[in-house]
Every structure is written in C-alpha cells, then in structure tokens.
Coordinates of C-alpha atoms in Angstrom, one line a residue:
Chain J
M3 CA 2.5 30.0 9.1
F4 CA 5.2 27.6 10.3
T5 CA 7.0 30.1 12.6
G6 CA 6.6 31.4 16.2
L7 CA 4.3 29.5 18.5
S8 CA 2.0 26.7 17.3
A9 CA -0.3 25.8 20.2
F10 CA -1.7 22.3 20.5
P11 CA -4.9 22.1 22.4
L12 CA -6.6 19.0 23.9
T13 CA -9.6 17.4 22.4
P14 CA -11.7 16.8 25.5
L15 CA -13.9 13.7 25.5
V16 CA -17.0 12.7 27.4
N17 CA -17.7 9.0 27.2
G18 CA -15.8 8.8 23.9
E19 CA -17.6 11.8 22.3
I20 CA -16.0 15.2 21.7
D21 CA -17.0 17.8 24.3
E22 CA -17.7 20.4 21.6
S23 CA -18.3 23.4 23.8
R24 CA -15.2 22.9 25.8
F25 CA -13.1 22.2 22.7
T26 CA -14.4 25.4 21.2
S27 CA -13.5 27.3 24.3
L28 CA -10.0 25.9 24.3
I29 CA -9.6 27.1 20.6
E30 CA -11.1 30.5 21.3
N31 CA -8.6 30.9 24.2
L32 CA -5.8 30.4 21.7
A33 CA -7.3 32.7 19.2
D34 CA -7.8 35.5 21.8
A35 CA -4.1 35.1 22.8
G36 CA -3.1 35.6 19.2
V37 CA -0.9 32.5 18.8
D38 CA 0.8 32.1 15.4
S39 CA -1.0 28.9 14.6
I40 CA -3.2 26.3 16.2
G41 CA -2.3 22.6 16.0
A42 CA -5.8 21.2 16.4
L43 CA -6.0 17.4 16.7
G44 CA -2.3 16.9 17.1
S45 CA -1.0 14.2 19.5
T46 CA -2.2 16.4 22.4
G47 CA -5.6 16.5 20.6
S48 CA -5.7 12.6 20.7
Y49 CA -6.2 12.4 16.9
A50 CA -5.2 8.8 16.8
Y51 CA -8.1 7.9 19.1
L52 CA -10.9 9.6 17.1
T53 CA -13.0 8.3 14.2
H54 CA -12.8 10.0 10.8
E55 CA -16.2 11.6 11.4
Q56 CA -15.0 13.0 14.8
R57 CA -11.8 14.3 13.2
F58 CA -13.7 16.0 10.4
S59 CA -16.3 17.7 12.6
A60 CA -13.7 18.8 15.2
T61 CA -11.5 20.2 12.5
K62 CA -14.4 22.3 11.2
L63 CA -15.1 23.5 14.7
A64 CA -11.5 24.5 15.2
V65 CA -11.3 26.4 11.9
S66 CA -14.4 28.3 12.8
A67 CA -13.3 29.1 16.4
A68 CA -9.8 30.0 15.3
A69 CA -11.2 33.2 13.8
G70 CA -8.6 33.5 11.0
I71 CA -5.6 32.2 12.9
P72 CA -4.0 29.4 10.8
V73 CA -5.1 25.9 11.8
I74 CA -3.0 22.8 11.2
T75 CA -4.4 19.3 11.8
S76 CA -2.9 15.9 11.9
I77 CA -3.8 13.4 9.1
G78 CA -1.9 10.5 10.5
A79 CA -3.3 6.9 10.5
V80 CA -2.0 3.4 10.2
R81 CA -3.8 2.7 6.9
A82 CA -2.4 4.8 4.0
G83 CA -5.9 4.9 2.5
D84 CA -7.1 6.5 5.7
V85 CA -4.3 9.1 5.5
M86 CA -5.4 10.1 2.0
R87 CA -9.0 10.4 3.1
L88 CA -8.1 12.4 6.2
A89 CA -6.0 14.8 4.0
E90 CA -9.1 15.4 1.8
D91 CA -11.3 15.9 4.9
A92 CA -8.9 18.3 6.5
Q93 CA -8.7 20.4 3.4
Q94 CA -12.4 20.4 3.0
A95 CA -12.7 21.6 6.6
G96 CA -10.6 24.6 5.7
V97 CA -7.2 23.9 7.4
N98 CA -4.2 25.9 6.4
G99 CA -1.7 23.0 6.8
V100 CA -1.5 19.4 7.8
L101 CA 0.8 17.4 10.0
L102 CA 1.8 13.9 9.3
A103 CA 3.7 11.4 11.5
P104 CA 4.7 8.0 10.0
V105 CA 2.1 6.2 12.1
S106 CA 2.4 2.5 11.5
Y107 CA 2.0 -0.9 13.2
Q108 CA 5.1 -2.4 11.7
R109 CA 8.1 -0.1 12.1
L110 CA 8.7 1.5 8.8
S111 CA 12.0 1.6 6.8
D112 CA 13.4 4.9 5.5
A113 CA 12.3 3.9 2.0
E114 CA 8.8 3.1 3.1
V115 CA 8.5 6.5 4.9
F116 CA 9.7 8.3 1.8
L117 CA 7.1 6.5 -0.3
L118 CA 4.3 7.4 2.2
Y119 CA 5.2 11.2 2.2
E120 CA 5.7 11.1 -1.6
R121 CA 2.2 9.7 -2.2
V122 CA 0.5 12.0 0.3
T123 CA 2.2 15.3 -0.7
A124 CA 1.4 14.6 -4.4
E125 CA -2.3 15.0 -3.6
L126 CA -2.1 18.0 -1.2
S127 CA -3.1 21.6 -1.9
V128 CA -2.0 22.9 1.5
P129 CA 1.5 22.7 3.1
L130 CA 2.5 19.7 5.2
C131 CA 4.6 19.5 8.4
I132 CA 6.6 16.3 8.8
Y133 CA 6.0 15.1 12.3
D134 CA 9.0 13.3 13.9
N135 CA 7.6 11.6 17.0
P136 CA 9.6 8.5 17.8
A137 CA 7.8 7.9 21.1
T138 CA 4.5 7.3 19.4
T139 CA 5.6 6.0 16.0
G140 CA 8.7 4.0 16.8
F141 CA 10.3 5.7 13.8
D142 CA 13.3 7.9 14.2
F143 CA 14.0 10.2 11.3
S144 CA 17.6 10.5 10.2
D145 CA 18.8 13.9 9.0
D146 CA 19.4 12.5 5.6
L147 CA 15.7 11.4 5.3
L148 CA 14.4 14.8 6.6
I149 CA 16.6 16.5 4.0
A150 CA 15.3 14.3 1.2
L151 CA 11.7 14.8 2.3
S152 CA 12.0 18.5 2.6
H153 CA 12.4 18.7 -1.2
L154 CA 9.0 17.1 -1.8
N155 CA 6.4 19.4 -3.1
K156 CA 4.2 20.9 -0.3
V157 CA 6.5 20.2 2.6
G158 CA 6.6 23.3 4.7
S159 CA 8.1 22.4 8.0
V160 CA 9.7 19.7 10.1
K161 CA 8.6 19.1 13.7
L162 CA 11.6 17.6 15.3
G163 CA 11.4 14.9 18.0
N164 CA 14.6 13.7 19.5
F165 CA 17.0 16.6 19.8
P166 CA 20.6 16.8 21.1
A167 CA 20.8 17.8 24.7
D168 CA 24.3 19.3 24.2
P169 CA 23.9 22.9 23.0
D170 CA 26.8 22.8 20.6
R171 CA 25.5 19.6 19.0
A172 CA 22.1 21.1 18.9
I173 CA 23.3 24.2 17.0
Q174 CA 25.3 22.0 14.6
R175 CA 22.3 19.8 13.9
V176 CA 20.0 22.8 13.1
E177 CA 22.7 24.4 10.9
H178 CA 23.2 21.2 9.0
L179 CA 19.5 20.7 8.4
K180 CA 18.9 24.3 7.4
S181 CA 21.8 24.3 5.0
K182 CA 20.6 21.1 3.2
M183 CA 16.8 21.3 3.4
A184 CA 14.7 22.9 0.7
R185 CA 14.5 26.7 1.0
G186 CA 11.6 28.0 2.9
V187 CA 11.0 24.8 4.9
T188 CA 11.1 25.8 8.6
L189 CA 12.4 23.8 11.5
G190 CA 10.3 23.2 14.6
I191 CA 11.0 21.9 18.0
S192 CA 8.6 19.7 20.0
G193 CA 8.8 18.0 23.3
D194 CA 8.2 21.0 25.6
M195 CA 11.1 20.2 28.0
Q196 CA 13.6 20.7 25.1
S197 CA 11.8 23.5 23.3
A198 CA 13.6 26.5 24.8
A199 CA 16.9 24.8 23.9
G200 CA 15.6 24.0 20.4
L201 CA 14.6 27.6 19.7
L202 CA 17.8 29.0 21.1
A203 CA 19.7 26.6 18.8
G204 CA 17.9 28.1 15.8
C205 CA 14.6 26.4 15.3
D206 CA 11.9 28.7 13.8
I207 CA 8.8 27.4 15.6
W208 CA 7.7 25.7 18.9
Y209 CA 5.0 23.1 18.4
S210 CA 3.8 23.4 22.0
V211 CA 1.7 21.3 24.3
L212 CA 2.0 24.0 27.1
G213 CA 0.9 26.6 24.6
G214 CA -2.4 24.7 24.0
L215 CA -3.5 25.6 27.5
F216 CA -1.3 28.5 28.5
P217 CA -0.7 30.4 25.2
H218 CA 0.4 33.7 26.8
Y219 CA 3.3 32.2 28.7
A220 CA 4.3 30.0 25.7
M221 CA 4.2 33.0 23.4
K222 CA 6.4 35.0 25.8
L223 CA 9.0 32.2 25.9
S224 CA 9.0 31.5 22.2
H225 CA 9.1 35.1 21.2
A226 CA 12.0 35.8 23.6
A227 CA 13.9 32.9 22.1
L228 CA 13.2 34.0 18.5
R229 CA 14.5 37.5 19.1
G230 CA 17.6 36.0 20.6
D231 CA 17.0 36.9 24.3
T232 CA 18.9 33.9 25.8
T233 CA 18.6 35.1 29.4
A234 CA 14.9 35.7 29.4
T235 CA 14.3 32.4 27.5
R236 CA 16.3 30.4 30.0
Q237 CA 14.5 32.1 33.0
L238 CA 11.1 31.4 31.5
D239 CA 12.0 27.8 30.8
L240 CA 13.7 27.2 34.2
A241 CA 10.5 28.4 36.0
L242 CA 8.7 25.5 34.3
E243 CA 11.1 22.9 35.5
P244 CA 8.6 21.6 38.2
L245 CA 6.1 21.0 35.4
W246 CA 8.7 19.4 33.1
A247 CA 9.4 16.9 35.9
F248 CA 5.7 15.7 35.6
F249 CA 6.0 15.6 31.8
R250 CA 9.0 13.3 32.1
R251 CA 7.2 10.9 34.4
H252 CA 3.8 10.7 32.8
G253 CA 4.1 12.1 29.3
S254 CA 2.9 15.6 28.4
L255 CA -0.6 14.5 27.4
R256 CA -1.6 13.0 30.7
V257 CA -0.2 16.0 32.6
I258 CA -1.7 18.7 30.5
A259 CA -5.0 16.9 30.6
S260 CA -4.8 16.6 34.4
I261 CA -4.2 20.3 34.6
A262 CA -7.1 21.1 32.4
E263 CA -9.3 18.8 34.6
I264 CA -8.0 20.6 37.8
Q265 CA -8.9 24.0 36.2
G266 CA -12.3 22.9 35.0
A267 CA -11.4 23.7 31.4
V268 CA -12.5 20.1 30.6
Q269 CA -14.7 17.5 32.3
S270 CA -13.0 14.5 34.0
P271 CA -12.1 12.0 32.7
C272 CA -11.3 13.8 29.4
L273 CA -8.8 11.3 27.8
P274 CA -9.7 8.4 25.4
F275 CA -9.8 5.1 27.3
P276 CA -7.6 3.5 28.4
L277 CA -5.4 6.7 28.8
Q278 CA -5.7 8.0 32.3
T279 CA -5.0 11.4 34.0
L280 CA -3.0 11.4 37.2
I281 CA -4.4 10.0 40.4
G282 CA -3.6 9.9 44.1
K283 CA -0.4 11.4 45.3
E284 CA 0.8 12.4 41.9
M285 CA -2.4 14.3 41.3
A286 CA -2.1 16.0 44.7
S287 CA 1.5 16.8 44.0
L288 CA 0.6 18.3 40.6
E289 CA -2.1 20.5 42.2
A290 CA 0.5 21.8 44.7
T291 CA 2.9 22.4 41.9
L292 CA 0.3 24.3 39.9
E293 CA -0.2 26.7 42.8
Q294 CA 3.5 27.6 42.6
L295 CA 3.1 28.1 38.9
S296 CA 0.3 30.7 39.2
F297 CA 2.2 32.9 36.8
L298 CA 1.2 30.5 34.0
A299 CA -2.5 31.6 33.9
Chain O
M287 CA -6.1 -24.9 21.8
F288 CA -3.2 -22.8 23.0
T289 CA -0.5 -25.5 22.7
G290 CA 1.7 -26.9 20.0
L291 CA 2.0 -25.0 16.7
S292 CA -0.1 -21.9 16.0
A293 CA 0.5 -20.9 12.4
F294 CA 0.2 -17.3 11.3
P295 CA -0.6 -16.9 7.6
L296 CA -0.2 -13.7 5.5
T297 CA -3.3 -11.8 4.4
P298 CA -2.3 -11.1 0.8
L299 CA -3.6 -7.9 -0.7
V300 CA -4.1 -6.7 -4.3
N301 CA -4.4 -2.9 -4.4
G302 CA -5.5 -2.8 -0.8
E303 CA -8.2 -5.4 -1.2
I304 CA -7.8 -9.0 0.2
D305 CA -6.9 -11.6 -2.4
E306 CA -9.6 -14.0 -1.1
S307 CA -8.7 -17.0 -3.2
R308 CA -5.0 -16.9 -2.3
F309 CA -5.8 -16.2 1.4
T310 CA -8.1 -19.2 1.4
S311 CA -5.4 -21.4 -0.2
L312 CA -2.9 -20.3 2.5
I313 CA -5.4 -21.4 5.2
E314 CA -6.2 -24.6 3.5
N315 CA -2.5 -25.4 3.3
L316 CA -2.4 -25.1 7.1
A317 CA -5.5 -27.1 7.7
D318 CA -4.2 -29.9 5.4
A319 CA -1.0 -30.0 7.4
G320 CA -3.0 -30.3 10.6
V321 CA -1.5 -27.5 12.6
D322 CA -2.8 -27.1 16.2
S323 CA -4.3 -23.7 15.5
I324 CA -4.4 -20.9 12.9
G325 CA -3.6 -17.3 13.9
A326 CA -5.5 -15.6 11.1
L327 CA -5.1 -11.9 10.8
G328 CA -2.2 -11.7 13.3
S329 CA 0.6 -9.2 12.8
T330 CA 1.8 -11.4 9.9
G331 CA -1.8 -11.2 8.6
S332 CA -1.5 -7.3 8.6
Y333 CA -4.6 -6.9 10.8
A334 CA -3.7 -3.4 11.8
Y335 CA -3.8 -2.3 8.1
L336 CA -7.3 -3.6 7.3
T337 CA -10.7 -2.1 7.8
H338 CA -13.2 -3.7 10.2
E339 CA -15.2 -5.0 7.2
Q340 CA -12.1 -6.6 5.7
R341 CA -11.2 -8.2 9.1
F342 CA -14.7 -9.5 9.5
S343 CA -15.0 -11.0 6.0
A344 CA -11.4 -12.5 6.1
T345 CA -12.1 -14.0 9.6
K346 CA -15.2 -15.8 8.2
L347 CA -13.2 -17.1 5.3
A348 CA -10.5 -18.3 7.6
V349 CA -12.9 -20.2 9.9
S350 CA -14.5 -21.8 6.9
A351 CA -11.2 -22.8 5.2
A352 CA -9.8 -24.1 8.5
A353 CA -12.2 -27.0 8.4
G354 CA -12.5 -27.4 12.1
I355 CA -9.0 -26.5 13.2
P356 CA -9.2 -23.8 15.8
V357 CA -8.9 -20.2 14.5
I358 CA -7.5 -17.3 16.6
T359 CA -7.7 -13.8 15.3
S360 CA -6.4 -10.4 16.5
I361 CA -8.8 -7.8 17.8
G362 CA -6.2 -5.1 18.4
A363 CA -6.8 -1.5 17.5
V364 CA -5.8 2.0 18.7
R365 CA -9.4 2.9 19.7
A366 CA -10.8 0.9 22.6
G367 CA -14.3 1.1 21.1
D368 CA -12.9 -0.5 17.9
V369 CA -11.4 -3.3 20.0
M370 CA -14.8 -4.1 21.6
R371 CA -16.5 -4.1 18.2
L372 CA -13.7 -6.3 16.7
A373 CA -14.1 -8.8 19.5
E374 CA -17.9 -9.1 18.7
D375 CA -17.2 -9.4 15.0
A376 CA -14.6 -12.1 15.6
Q377 CA -16.9 -14.1 17.8
Q378 CA -19.7 -13.8 15.3
A379 CA -17.4 -15.0 12.6
G380 CA -16.8 -18.1 14.6
V381 CA -13.3 -17.9 16.0
N382 CA -12.2 -20.1 18.9
G383 CA -10.0 -17.5 20.5
V384 CA -8.8 -13.9 20.2
L385 CA -5.4 -12.3 20.3
L386 CA -4.9 -8.8 21.8
A387 CA -1.8 -6.6 21.8
P388 CA -1.9 -3.3 23.7
V389 CA -1.9 -1.3 20.4
S390 CA -1.8 2.4 21.2
Y391 CA -0.6 5.7 19.9
Q392 CA 0.5 7.1 23.3
R393 CA 2.7 4.4 25.0
L394 CA 0.5 2.9 27.7
S395 CA 1.2 2.6 31.4
D396 CA 0.9 -0.8 33.2
A397 CA -2.3 0.4 34.9
E398 CA -3.8 1.5 31.5
V399 CA -3.0 -1.9 29.9
F400 CA -4.6 -3.7 32.8
L401 CA -7.8 -1.5 32.4
L402 CA -7.9 -2.3 28.7
Y403 CA -7.7 -6.1 29.2
E404 CA -10.1 -6.0 32.1
R405 CA -12.7 -4.2 30.0
V406 CA -12.2 -6.5 26.9
T407 CA -12.2 -9.8 28.8
A408 CA -15.3 -8.9 30.7
E409 CA -17.3 -9.1 27.4
L410 CA -15.7 -12.1 25.8
S411 CA -17.2 -15.6 25.4
V412 CA -14.0 -17.1 23.9
P413 CA -10.5 -17.3 25.4
L414 CA -8.0 -14.5 24.9
C415 CA -4.3 -14.6 24.2
I416 CA -2.3 -11.7 25.6
Y417 CA 0.0 -10.5 22.8
D418 CA 3.3 -9.1 24.0
N419 CA 4.9 -7.4 20.9
P420 CA 7.1 -4.5 22.0
A421 CA 8.4 -3.9 18.4
T422 CA 4.9 -2.9 17.2
T423 CA 3.2 -1.5 20.3
G424 CA 6.1 0.1 22.1
F425 CA 4.9 -1.6 25.3
D426 CA 7.0 -4.1 27.2
F427 CA 5.0 -6.3 29.6
S428 CA 6.6 -6.9 33.0
D429 CA 6.3 -10.4 34.4
D430 CA 4.2 -8.9 37.3
L431 CA 1.7 -7.5 34.8
L432 CA 1.5 -10.7 32.8
I433 CA 0.8 -12.6 36.1
A434 CA -1.9 -10.1 37.1
L435 CA -3.5 -10.3 33.7
S436 CA -3.4 -14.1 33.6
H437 CA -5.9 -14.1 36.5
L438 CA -8.5 -12.2 34.5
N439 CA -11.5 -14.3 33.3
K440 CA -11.1 -15.7 29.7
V441 CA -7.3 -15.2 29.5
G442 CA -6.0 -18.5 28.0
S443 CA -2.5 -17.8 26.9
V444 CA 0.4 -15.3 26.8
K445 CA 2.4 -14.8 23.6
L446 CA 5.7 -13.6 24.8
G447 CA 7.8 -11.0 22.9
N448 CA 11.2 -10.2 24.3
F449 CA 12.8 -13.4 25.7
P450 CA 16.1 -13.9 27.5
A451 CA 18.8 -15.1 25.2
D452 CA 20.6 -16.8 28.0
P453 CA 19.2 -20.4 28.4
D454 CA 19.3 -20.4 32.2
R455 CA 17.6 -17.1 32.5
A456 CA 15.0 -18.3 29.9
I457 CA 14.2 -21.4 32.0
Q458 CA 14.0 -19.3 35.2
R459 CA 11.6 -16.8 33.5
V460 CA 9.3 -19.6 32.2
E461 CA 9.3 -21.3 35.6
H462 CA 8.6 -18.1 37.4
L463 CA 5.7 -17.2 35.1
K464 CA 4.2 -20.7 35.2
S465 CA 4.4 -20.8 39.0
K466 CA 2.5 -17.5 39.4
M467 CA 0.1 -17.3 36.5
A468 CA -3.4 -18.6 36.7
R469 CA -3.6 -22.4 36.2
G470 CA -4.4 -23.5 32.7
V471 CA -3.0 -20.3 31.1
T472 CA -0.3 -21.4 28.6
L473 CA 2.9 -19.7 27.7
G474 CA 3.8 -19.1 24.1
I475 CA 6.9 -17.9 22.3
S476 CA 6.9 -15.6 19.3
G477 CA 9.7 -14.1 17.3
D478 CA 10.7 -17.1 15.2
M479 CA 14.4 -16.7 15.7
Q480 CA 14.0 -17.3 19.5
S481 CA 11.2 -19.8 19.3
A482 CA 13.2 -23.1 19.5
A483 CA 14.9 -21.7 22.6
G484 CA 11.5 -20.6 24.1
L485 CA 10.0 -24.1 23.6
L486 CA 13.1 -25.8 25.0
A487 CA 12.8 -23.5 28.0
G488 CA 9.3 -24.7 28.7
C489 CA 6.9 -22.7 26.6
D490 CA 3.8 -24.6 25.5
I491 CA 3.2 -23.2 22.1
W492 CA 5.0 -21.5 19.2
Y493 CA 3.1 -18.6 17.6
S494 CA 4.9 -18.9 14.3
V495 CA 5.4 -16.8 11.2
L496 CA 7.3 -19.6 9.5
G497 CA 4.5 -22.0 10.2
G498 CA 2.1 -19.8 8.3
L499 CA 3.8 -20.7 5.0
F500 CA 5.8 -23.9 5.9
P501 CA 3.6 -25.7 8.5
H502 CA 5.2 -29.1 8.1
Y503 CA 8.6 -28.0 9.1
A504 CA 7.4 -25.7 11.9
M505 CA 5.3 -28.6 13.3
K506 CA 8.3 -30.9 13.2
L507 CA 10.4 -28.3 15.1
S508 CA 7.7 -27.5 17.7
H509 CA 6.7 -31.1 18.3
A510 CA 10.4 -32.2 18.7
A511 CA 10.8 -29.4 21.3
L512 CA 7.6 -30.2 23.1
R513 CA 8.6 -33.9 23.5
G514 CA 12.0 -32.7 24.9
D515 CA 14.2 -33.8 21.9
T516 CA 16.8 -31.0 22.4
T517 CA 19.2 -32.3 19.7
A518 CA 16.6 -32.6 17.0
T519 CA 15.1 -29.2 17.9
R520 CA 18.5 -27.5 17.7
Q521 CA 19.3 -29.1 14.4
L522 CA 16.0 -28.0 12.9
D523 CA 16.5 -24.5 14.2
L524 CA 20.1 -24.2 13.1
A525 CA 19.2 -25.2 9.6
L526 CA 17.0 -22.1 9.5
E527 CA 19.8 -19.7 10.5
P528 CA 20.2 -18.3 7.0
L529 CA 16.5 -17.4 7.0
W530 CA 16.6 -15.9 10.5
A531 CA 19.4 -13.5 9.3
F532 CA 16.9 -12.0 6.8
F533 CA 14.3 -11.8 9.6
R534 CA 16.7 -9.8 11.7
R535 CA 17.5 -7.4 8.9
H536 CA 14.0 -6.8 7.5
G537 CA 11.5 -8.1 10.0
S538 CA 9.7 -11.4 9.6
L539 CA 6.7 -10.0 7.8
R540 CA 8.6 -8.5 4.8
V541 CA 10.7 -11.7 4.5
I542 CA 7.9 -14.2 4.6
A543 CA 5.9 -12.0 2.2
S544 CA 8.9 -11.9 -0.1
I545 CA 9.1 -15.7 0.0
A546 CA 5.4 -16.1 -0.7
E547 CA 5.8 -13.7 -3.7
I548 CA 8.8 -15.7 -5.0
Q549 CA 6.8 -19.0 -4.7
G550 CA 3.7 -17.5 -6.4
A551 CA 1.6 -18.2 -3.3
V552 CA 0.6 -14.5 -3.4
Q553 CA 0.6 -11.8 -6.0
S554 CA 3.2 -9.1 -5.9
P555 CA 3.1 -6.6 -4.2
C556 CA 1.1 -8.3 -1.4
L557 CA 1.8 -6.0 1.6
P558 CA -0.3 -3.0 2.6
F559 CA 1.3 0.3 1.4
P560 CA 3.8 1.6 2.3
L561 CA 5.2 -1.8 3.6
Q562 CA 7.5 -3.2 0.9
T563 CA 8.9 -6.7 0.2
L564 CA 12.6 -7.0 -0.5
I565 CA 14.1 -5.6 -3.7
G566 CA 17.4 -5.7 -5.6
K567 CA 20.4 -7.6 -4.1
E568 CA 18.5 -8.5 -0.9
M569 CA 15.7 -10.2 -2.9
A570 CA 18.3 -12.0 -5.1
S571 CA 20.1 -13.1 -2.0
L572 CA 16.9 -14.3 -0.5
E573 CA 16.1 -16.3 -3.6
A574 CA 19.5 -18.0 -3.5
T575 CA 19.0 -18.7 0.2
L576 CA 15.6 -20.3 -0.5
E577 CA 17.2 -22.7 -2.9
Q578 CA 19.5 -24.0 -0.1
L579 CA 16.4 -24.3 2.2
S580 CA 14.4 -26.6 -0.2
F581 CA 13.8 -28.9 2.7
L582 CA 11.2 -26.3 4.0
A583 CA 8.6 -27.0 1.3

C-alpha cells in the first residue's frame, strides 16, 4: 500500500461544514484514475481543523467512494487521548492505514515523540505512516529517531518532510535510512516541490498534494521516477515549476484550494477559517499560470 | 489589570484529569501573595491539552480561588469555532480578560491572523491580550501587525515573545510599539529569561511562569523593575541564572512542573502525555540547583 502515488485530496468546507458531494467527487476522481492510495484528511484535507465527528463521517465517505483503493487517514491531534480515539474511529470507518504527525502545542522532545508513537502503535490493527512535517508540527525528526520508530510494531512507512536539496546527500540519506530501518517500512517523500528529487533518490512513494487534484499527471511523474526514467521525471517536474513558485510563496494548501475554486471543483471559500485562498493579483497570476499548465487536467 | 505581575500557574493532571485540589491550592497561593493578575490555563497551564469541559470547570475553580484577583485565561484553539466557544465559556466562568495566541496547524499569514482577532474581539465583553508565542504557534508577529491589532476593540495588552537581546534595540522596540499602538494597550514580556530585560526596557507587565509557583520573588523582581530600580532588578534576575539554564534546555513548562513535583505541590507525573518532566541526571541536577535557590520559597 505504501508505494507509488498516494494522492491527498482537499476536504472542501462550506461555512465550516464538509461539502460532502464535492468531497465525494474529489475521491471518485482519484479512484477513477487508479492512484495507489488515497490520503483522505491529510494536511491538505484540513484534518486538524475538523471535529472528531466530521473526521469520522468524512473518513467513511472516503472509504466508500474510494471503491477498493486503499485509504489512509490522519489521526493527529494535540491531545493524546484524542489521537487514540481518532485511531479507533478511523479503523471503524474502514481505513487501510493511518498517518500520524507529532502534533503538539509544546514542541516535543525525541523521547516524548517516541513515547507517543509507542502508545499509539500498541493499539493499532492497521499500519501507520510516520508523518514528518516540521512546518506544521515544529518537530524535526532525526534519522536516528525515524530508525528507532520504524522498528515499532505496525509502522509501515515514513513520510519525509525536510529533504536534502543536494542530490548526492539525498541519495546518501535514503540509503542510510533504508539500511537501518525495519525491513518492509517504505520511505515516502512529501513537499511536492522536492518530490521528483525524492523519488529519484530512492523513495518508494510520493505523498502528493498535486495528486489529490491532478492524479493522472502525478501518477505519470511518480511512475516515471519509480521505473528510473530520470529524464522523463525531470521534464515532468520542470514543467510544474510555475506552480511550485506559488507553493513556495503561499504553501501548497492555499494554492491547491485556489485552483480547485477556480475550476469549480469546490465552492469558494473552501478552507477552514481563518485560512484564505489567494486574492487579487496573486489569484489573477495563478489563473494565468493555470492556462499555461492545461496539460495537468 | 494588564500591569505588574501576571502569574501563570500549572494545571496539574492525574491520569489526564485535573487535580482540582492541588490546582486550587496553586491559585490560592497566588491570591495570598497578592499578584496583580492570574493567568490560569495559559501555556504553563497546559490549556491546549485540555478538553473544553476541563477548561470551563478549571476556569470556574480559578475565578473562585482567586478571591477577587483578576483572572485571565487562554481561549486558543486550532479551530476558530472552538475559539469562539471558549471565549463564551471563559466569560461565563467569570474571567476578567482572555489571552489568545494564533494557534494553528498551517502556519498563518498576517492577513489571516488579523481576520482571526477581528472576528474574536467583535464578540468579546472582556479585554483580550494578544499572545505572541512563536515557539508554540510557529507564528512571529511583526510590529506592524501588533500595532494594527492593538486598535481593534477590546485589545488590552500584548504579551511579547521574541524580544531583542540588545538593550538599546529593546528600548527602541518598546518605544516604537508604545508610540504607535492604541492608547491604553499595555506591553507585556514573557519568556522568563528575558523578562527582567523586558521590564527594564519599558514593558508594563511580566507574564510569568516563575510567578505561578514563586509569586513573592517574581513580584519583588517585577516591582523593582517597574519602579526603575535597575540594580535590584538585575541582581534578582542574575540570582535565577541557574534556573534559566534549565529553562533554556528543557522549556519552562517541563522545568517548573519538575520543581512542583519535587516540592510536592503536584503529583507526579503532572503533565499531559506525552510531555515529560525531567529524569535522571537532569532531575538530580535540578534538585541540587533548587537547594541553592532556597530564597525562592
């Protein structure tokens, strides 16, 4: 399950409530494209802004609309008791795996992060992906900690956050992690701008924001990379550079939500308050950029 | 209300539930000492790790035990809807003011933070303190944003986070903010290690972790600084340097919680899982340091 392309769709909101029909359509679009897995209610799916009840009902919708394609969902929360309850809910909703970032208010120590994963994995029946996302959690996993965590029961994958920009250092890091992590635990890249580089350096899976809205293109890129076609991968990635420039300025969530609003795939505004999609000149510029990227659709 | 010493007590837990008798004792200790205000359920009070129900009941306990001393409480949460509900709860519990950090999962933009405070203050009956805490929120307030926010209705104070280490730049920053912020909005310093410097640079109030457990000493320091006694303030601060060294290494919450455990003011472990008080050599070293700081009690 933790290989290939994992597509992370938006969870569109209308006045704080989930727009169920559009959410279902986004999932069906991924199922029709045949992505390798669906990361419903990931960071792109605004999981941290939803109530337990919203997360439970959206996860059930996602599993149903995914039509057999594996669904992964995030169980992250500030309160450890909530994480445990969300893990139960997710499994009851029928997910194939869960995703957990060390969400916290106080920045956690390595020892505290280990304790958290140890407690959560002890109760799980489905595999867990360790979600390294320093931009949202303030916590940066060391390789030593990732290696230690990989040996916990039920850990199935690691979704890397910060990744070396230098290709040689990237390969070294992936080789080091793969040689020390528990067998069978896959290595994933996230942060769409660095994902082609991550896959070419040896990662097994792309946890993809782009793939949540444009699954065909993201699959083409990830599969080219995974079969070792460096030239095709780099071309497909380079063509997206105008989009990555927006991701760098505004964060991937605000940009992909803006695109979904432009396309009418979601109602506007679709993000949880106070998060905002682009406005004014930046929105106009994004619309113009999208016309140049018509190959995405 | 937003001047002098605001003392931030722990909210001690036992198996995830609030230890109400010890929490009440901590508040009574502050009321007996006659602090200027009590910051119940601040970051030191682990607000982000408590349910709405726990926050509501603890706030009521705090108001009762404070015996007329103003109580401020935090209404921060990731979901904006939760912030609005927590504001209502806090006011119903009888607080004199509220404290709001731009807690988020996605790092917010300046415009988003402004929208959040605008919405929250529009509904408030009590004054609000803007809580700048980059270490926990990932958001760093610019002076321009603080100035703009100070002009919102109901904003009464700013609790500064990052603060210039250079004394001249510190004075310049305080003078700049005070000259541009709305009249009557006070400037507060937090981060205990820099608080003497903040007060000497012209801040009006110390939002104090130390004061939550050792109110007499913290009052002595803050009042010396506020009457302009530089020499006494520096001496009182310098004497705490061994403690600040632990704060730098472990964060103030883990250290003050460890001290409260050592003293028996709370049961052990008192922090929300997975947060941990000190162990092993660091705990032994803290115990030895405390013996040298017997003047604190």
